[in-house]
Short mmCIF file of C-alpha atoms and ligand atoms in Angstrom, two decimals:
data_model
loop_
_atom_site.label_atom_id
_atom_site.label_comp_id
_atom_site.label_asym_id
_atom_site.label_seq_id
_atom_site.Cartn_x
_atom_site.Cartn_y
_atom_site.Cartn_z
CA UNK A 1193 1.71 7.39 6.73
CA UNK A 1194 1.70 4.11 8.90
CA UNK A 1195 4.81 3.97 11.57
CA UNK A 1196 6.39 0.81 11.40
CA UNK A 1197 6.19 -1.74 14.79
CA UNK A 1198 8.93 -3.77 15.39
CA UNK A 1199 7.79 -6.65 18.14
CA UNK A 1200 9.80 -8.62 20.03
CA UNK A 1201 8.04 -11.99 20.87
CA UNK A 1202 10.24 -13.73 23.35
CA UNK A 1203 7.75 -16.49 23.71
CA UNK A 1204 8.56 -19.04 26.45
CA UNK A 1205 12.08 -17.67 27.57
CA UNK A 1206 14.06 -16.18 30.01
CA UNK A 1207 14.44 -16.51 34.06
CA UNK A 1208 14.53 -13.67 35.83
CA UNK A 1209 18.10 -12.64 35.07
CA UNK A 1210 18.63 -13.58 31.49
CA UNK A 1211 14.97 -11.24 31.03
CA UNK A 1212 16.59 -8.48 33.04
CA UNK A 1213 19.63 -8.16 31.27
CA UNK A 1214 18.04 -8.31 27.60
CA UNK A 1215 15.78 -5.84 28.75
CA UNK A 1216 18.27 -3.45 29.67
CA UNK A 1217 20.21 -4.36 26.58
CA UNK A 1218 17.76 -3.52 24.18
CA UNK A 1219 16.71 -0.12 26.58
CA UNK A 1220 20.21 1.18 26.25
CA UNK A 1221 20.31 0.55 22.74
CA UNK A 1222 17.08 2.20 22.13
CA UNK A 1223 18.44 5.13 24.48
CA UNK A 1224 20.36 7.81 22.59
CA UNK A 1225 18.75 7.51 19.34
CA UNK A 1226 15.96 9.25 17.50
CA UNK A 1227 13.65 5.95 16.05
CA UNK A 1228 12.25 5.79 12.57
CA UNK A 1229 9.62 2.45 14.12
CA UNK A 1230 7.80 1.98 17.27
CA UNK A 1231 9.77 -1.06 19.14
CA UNK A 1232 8.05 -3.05 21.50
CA UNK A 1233 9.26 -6.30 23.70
CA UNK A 1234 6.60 -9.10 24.58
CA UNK A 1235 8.21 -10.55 27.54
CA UNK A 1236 6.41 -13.97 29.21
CA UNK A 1237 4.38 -12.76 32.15
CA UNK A 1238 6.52 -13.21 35.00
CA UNK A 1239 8.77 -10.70 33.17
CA UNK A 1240 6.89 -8.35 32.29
CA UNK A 1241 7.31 -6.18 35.48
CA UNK A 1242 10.86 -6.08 35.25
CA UNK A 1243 10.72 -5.08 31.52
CA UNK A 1244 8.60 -2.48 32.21
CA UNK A 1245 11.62 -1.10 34.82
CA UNK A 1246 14.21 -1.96 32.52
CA UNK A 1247 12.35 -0.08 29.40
CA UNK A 1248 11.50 3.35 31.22
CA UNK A 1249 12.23 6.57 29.83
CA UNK A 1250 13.04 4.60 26.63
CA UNK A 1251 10.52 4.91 24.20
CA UNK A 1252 10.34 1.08 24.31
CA UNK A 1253 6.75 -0.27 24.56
CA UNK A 1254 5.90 -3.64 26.74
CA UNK A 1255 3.35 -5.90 25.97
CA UNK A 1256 1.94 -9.02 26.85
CA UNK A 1257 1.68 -12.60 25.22
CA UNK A 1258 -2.22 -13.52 25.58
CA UNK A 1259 -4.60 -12.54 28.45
CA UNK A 1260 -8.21 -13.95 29.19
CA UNK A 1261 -11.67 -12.44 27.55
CA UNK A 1262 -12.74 -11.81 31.26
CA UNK A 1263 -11.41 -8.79 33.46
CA UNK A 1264 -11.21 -10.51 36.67
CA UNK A 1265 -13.05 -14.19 38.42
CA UNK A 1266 -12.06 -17.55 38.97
CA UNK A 1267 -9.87 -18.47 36.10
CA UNK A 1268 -6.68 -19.94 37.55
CA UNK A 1269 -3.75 -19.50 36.06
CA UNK A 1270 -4.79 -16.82 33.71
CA UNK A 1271 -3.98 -13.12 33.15
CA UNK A 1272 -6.96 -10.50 32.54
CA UNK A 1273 -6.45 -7.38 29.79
CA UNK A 1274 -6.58 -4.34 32.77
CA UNK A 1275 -3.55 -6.53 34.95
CA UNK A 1276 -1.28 -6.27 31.73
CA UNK A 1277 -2.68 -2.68 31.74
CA UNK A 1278 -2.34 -1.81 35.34
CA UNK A 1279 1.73 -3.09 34.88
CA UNK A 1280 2.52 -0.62 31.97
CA UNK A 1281 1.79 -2.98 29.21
CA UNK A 1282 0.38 -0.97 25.69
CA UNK A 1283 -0.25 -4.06 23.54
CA UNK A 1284 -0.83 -7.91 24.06
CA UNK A 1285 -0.51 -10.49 20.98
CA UNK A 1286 -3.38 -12.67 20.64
CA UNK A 1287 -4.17 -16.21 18.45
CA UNK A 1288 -0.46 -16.91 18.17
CA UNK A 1289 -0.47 -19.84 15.79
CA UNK A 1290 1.15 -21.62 19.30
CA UNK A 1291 -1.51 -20.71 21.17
CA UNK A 1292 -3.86 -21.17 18.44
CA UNK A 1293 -2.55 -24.86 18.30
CA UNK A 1294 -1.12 -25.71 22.38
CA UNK A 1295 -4.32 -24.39 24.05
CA UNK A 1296 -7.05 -25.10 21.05
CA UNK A 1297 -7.74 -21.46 20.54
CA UNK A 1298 -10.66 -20.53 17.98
CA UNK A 1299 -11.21 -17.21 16.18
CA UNK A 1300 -14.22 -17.02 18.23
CA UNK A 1301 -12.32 -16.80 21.47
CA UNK A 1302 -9.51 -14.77 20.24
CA UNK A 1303 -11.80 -12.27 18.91
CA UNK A 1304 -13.32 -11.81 22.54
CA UNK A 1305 -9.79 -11.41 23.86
CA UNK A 1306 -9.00 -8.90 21.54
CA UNK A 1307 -12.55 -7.05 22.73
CA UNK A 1308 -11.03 -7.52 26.25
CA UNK A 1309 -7.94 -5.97 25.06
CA UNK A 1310 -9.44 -2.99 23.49
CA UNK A 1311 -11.38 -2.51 26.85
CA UNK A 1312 -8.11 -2.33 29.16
CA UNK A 1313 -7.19 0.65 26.41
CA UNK A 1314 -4.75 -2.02 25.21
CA UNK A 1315 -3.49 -2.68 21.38
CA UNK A 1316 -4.53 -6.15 20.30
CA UNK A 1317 -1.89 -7.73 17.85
CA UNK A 1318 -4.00 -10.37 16.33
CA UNK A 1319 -2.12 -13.18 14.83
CA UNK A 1320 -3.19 -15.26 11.34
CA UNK A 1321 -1.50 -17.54 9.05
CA UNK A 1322 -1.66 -20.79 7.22
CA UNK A 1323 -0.06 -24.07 7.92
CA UNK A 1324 2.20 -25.36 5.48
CA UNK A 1325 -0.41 -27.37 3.90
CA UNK A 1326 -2.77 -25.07 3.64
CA UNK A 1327 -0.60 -23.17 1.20
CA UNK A 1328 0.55 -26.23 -0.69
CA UNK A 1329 -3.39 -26.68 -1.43
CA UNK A 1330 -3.54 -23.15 -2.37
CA UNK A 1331 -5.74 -22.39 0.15
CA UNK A 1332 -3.43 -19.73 2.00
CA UNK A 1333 -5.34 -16.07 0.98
CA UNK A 1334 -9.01 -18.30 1.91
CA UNK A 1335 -7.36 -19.45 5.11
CA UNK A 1336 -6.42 -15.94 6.41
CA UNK A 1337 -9.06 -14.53 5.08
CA UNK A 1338 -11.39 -16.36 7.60
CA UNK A 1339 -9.24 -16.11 10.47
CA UNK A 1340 -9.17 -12.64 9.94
CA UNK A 1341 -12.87 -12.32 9.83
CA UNK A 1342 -13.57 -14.66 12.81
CA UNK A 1343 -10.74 -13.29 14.94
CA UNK A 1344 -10.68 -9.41 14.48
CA UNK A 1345 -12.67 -7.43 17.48
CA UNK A 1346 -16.01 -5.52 17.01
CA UNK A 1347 -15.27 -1.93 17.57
CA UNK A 1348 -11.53 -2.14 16.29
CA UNK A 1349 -10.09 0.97 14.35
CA UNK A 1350 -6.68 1.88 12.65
CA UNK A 1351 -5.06 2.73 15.40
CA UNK A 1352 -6.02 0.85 18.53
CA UNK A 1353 -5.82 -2.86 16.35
CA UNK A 1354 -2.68 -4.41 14.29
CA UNK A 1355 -2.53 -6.95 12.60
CA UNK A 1356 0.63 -9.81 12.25
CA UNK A 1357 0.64 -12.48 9.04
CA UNK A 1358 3.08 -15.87 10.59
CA UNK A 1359 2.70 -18.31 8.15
CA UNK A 1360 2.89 -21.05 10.37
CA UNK A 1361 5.45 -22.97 8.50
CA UNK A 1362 7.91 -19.82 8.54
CA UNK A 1363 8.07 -19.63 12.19
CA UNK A 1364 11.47 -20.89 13.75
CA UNK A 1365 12.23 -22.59 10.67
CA UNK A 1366 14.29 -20.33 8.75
CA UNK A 1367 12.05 -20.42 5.74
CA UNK A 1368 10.04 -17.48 4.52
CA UNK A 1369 7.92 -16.81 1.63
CA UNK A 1370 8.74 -15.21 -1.20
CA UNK A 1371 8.62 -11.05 -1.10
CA UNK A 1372 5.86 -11.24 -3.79
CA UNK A 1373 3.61 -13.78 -1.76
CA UNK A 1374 4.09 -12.11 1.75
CA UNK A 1375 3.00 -8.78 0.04
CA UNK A 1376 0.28 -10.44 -1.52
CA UNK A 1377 -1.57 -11.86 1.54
CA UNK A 1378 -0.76 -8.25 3.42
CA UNK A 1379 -2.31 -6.31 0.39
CA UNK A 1380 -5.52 -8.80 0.52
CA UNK A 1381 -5.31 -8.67 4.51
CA UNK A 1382 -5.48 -4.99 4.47
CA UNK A 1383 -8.35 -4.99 2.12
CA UNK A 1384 -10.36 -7.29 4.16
CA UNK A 1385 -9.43 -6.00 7.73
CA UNK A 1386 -12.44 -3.63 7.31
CA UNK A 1387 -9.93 -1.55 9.15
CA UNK A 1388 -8.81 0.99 5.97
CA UNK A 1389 -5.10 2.29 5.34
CA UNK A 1390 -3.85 3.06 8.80
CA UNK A 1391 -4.19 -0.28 9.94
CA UNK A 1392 -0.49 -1.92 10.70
CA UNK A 1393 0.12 -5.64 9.22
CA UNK A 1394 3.61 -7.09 10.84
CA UNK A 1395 5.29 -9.62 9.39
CA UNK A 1396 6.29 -12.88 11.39
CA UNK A 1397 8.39 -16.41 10.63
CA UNK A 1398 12.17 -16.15 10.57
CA UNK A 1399 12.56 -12.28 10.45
CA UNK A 1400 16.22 -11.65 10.91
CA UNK A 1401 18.72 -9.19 10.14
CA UNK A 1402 19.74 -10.37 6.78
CA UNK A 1403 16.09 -10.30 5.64
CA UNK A 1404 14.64 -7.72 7.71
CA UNK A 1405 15.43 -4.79 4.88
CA UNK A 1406 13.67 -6.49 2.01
CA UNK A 1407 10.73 -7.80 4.25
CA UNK A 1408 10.19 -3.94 5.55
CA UNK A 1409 10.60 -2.13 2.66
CA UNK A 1410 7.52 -4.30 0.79
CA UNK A 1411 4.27 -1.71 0.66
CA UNK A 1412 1.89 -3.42 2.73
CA UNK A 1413 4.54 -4.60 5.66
CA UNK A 1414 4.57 -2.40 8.70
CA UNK A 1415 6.80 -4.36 10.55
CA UNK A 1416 7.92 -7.62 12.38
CA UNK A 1417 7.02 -10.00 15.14
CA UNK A 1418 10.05 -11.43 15.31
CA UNK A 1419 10.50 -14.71 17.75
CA UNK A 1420 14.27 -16.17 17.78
CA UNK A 1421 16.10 -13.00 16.79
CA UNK A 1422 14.29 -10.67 19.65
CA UNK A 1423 16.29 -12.70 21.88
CA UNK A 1424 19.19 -11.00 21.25
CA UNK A 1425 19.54 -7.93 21.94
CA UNK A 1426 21.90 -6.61 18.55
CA UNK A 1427 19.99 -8.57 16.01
CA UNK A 1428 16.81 -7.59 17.40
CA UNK A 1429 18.03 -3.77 17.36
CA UNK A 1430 19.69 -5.17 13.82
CA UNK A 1431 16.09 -5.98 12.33
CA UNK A 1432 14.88 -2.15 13.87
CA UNK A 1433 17.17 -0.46 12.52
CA UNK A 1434 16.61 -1.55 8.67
CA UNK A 1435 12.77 -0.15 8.99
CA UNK A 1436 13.32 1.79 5.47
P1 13P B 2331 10.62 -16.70 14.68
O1 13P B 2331 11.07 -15.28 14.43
O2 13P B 2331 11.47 -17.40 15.70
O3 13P B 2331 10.43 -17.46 13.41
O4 13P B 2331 9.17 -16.59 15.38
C1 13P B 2331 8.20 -15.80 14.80
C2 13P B 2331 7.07 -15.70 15.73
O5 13P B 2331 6.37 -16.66 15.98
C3 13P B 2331 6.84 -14.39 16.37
O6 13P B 2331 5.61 -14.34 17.00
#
């Protein structure tokens, strides 16, 4: 039986108090209940510490946004797998379709980060999707397919890798596919993740509380990375609260 993850990618947002305060919304939320999912926030860096306050003796997870393929060296400006580690973080997302398109990111690299990741004992969430003409050509299941391949980590199991399908079109834009064709590239990634049953597949691109139900309950979905509605606090708790 996989345990659904329910990810909060805040992306680019939040100073210091606005990042405190959704934090500790979302911990005090989490607090007196018994959870059905795993919940995790991805906070930008300079958050991340706080989070990790805010979250304690929740059973909230933290987790980073990217982090380099190196441990340590001269890389200004960049944040290794063991600091995320060393702060509390458990997982890091990696090839976000915004990182795969703002910073030029290949599969190649993201696959080295996610080999970084697993070395710091974190869990890489390794991002895939097609643009929105890459489905209109029919090319979508070929597309992910090869990210997949180029961008998972050697070494990877079940448990220490997930996996999250954004079709790049879906993300921010209110548009989603259809529950047949997001089930359909999560029963064909599971198939070719090499990584057998237990792996998790998330679901990302507009995930919001009056979708969340039908998106969750589909076989091959094991959660959400969920950008615009993890910024607040209720619809984010909303969206964890209709894991089936
Ligand atoms: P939205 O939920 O804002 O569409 O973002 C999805 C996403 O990119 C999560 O990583």
């Amino acid at each position: 039986m996989r345990r659904k993850l329910i990810a909060g990618n805040w992306k680019m947002n939040g100073l210091l108090a606005d990042g405190i305060a959704l934090a500790a919304a979302v911990a005090e939320l989490a607090k007196p209940r018994k959870h059905k999912c795993d919940i995790l926030i991805c906070p930008p860096f300079t958050l991340l510490i706080e989070a990790v306050r805010a979250v304690a003796g929740t059973p909230i997870a933290v987790g980073g946004q990217d982090c380099h393929m190196k441990a340590s060296g001269a890389h200004t400006g960049d944040v290794s797998a063991p600091m995320l580690a060393d702060l509390g973080c458990r997982y890091v997302i990696l090839g976000h379709s915004e990182r795969r398109a703002d910073h030029k990111e290949p599969d190649s690299l993201i696959k080295t980060k996610a080999q970084a990741a697993l070395a710091a004992s974190l869990i890489p969430i390794v991002c895939v999707g097609e643009t929105e003409a890459e489905r209109d050509s029919g090319r979508t299941l070929e597309v992910v397919a090869g990210q997949l391949k180029g961008s998972l980590p050697e070494g990877g199991t079940a448990e220490r890798v997930v996996i999250a399908y954004e079709p790049v079109w879906a993300i921010g834009t209110g548009r989603t596919p259809t529950l047949a064709e997001v089930q359909e590239v999560h029963a064909m990634i599971r198939r070719e993740s090499g990584l057998g049953q237990g792996v998790r597949i998330l679901y990302g691109g507009s995930m919001k509380p009056s979708n969340a139900q039908e998106l969750l309950a589909l076989p091959d979905v094991d959660g959400g990375l969920i950008g615009g509605a993890s910024l607040k606090a209720d619809d984010f708790w909303a969206i964890a609260t209709a894991c089936p």
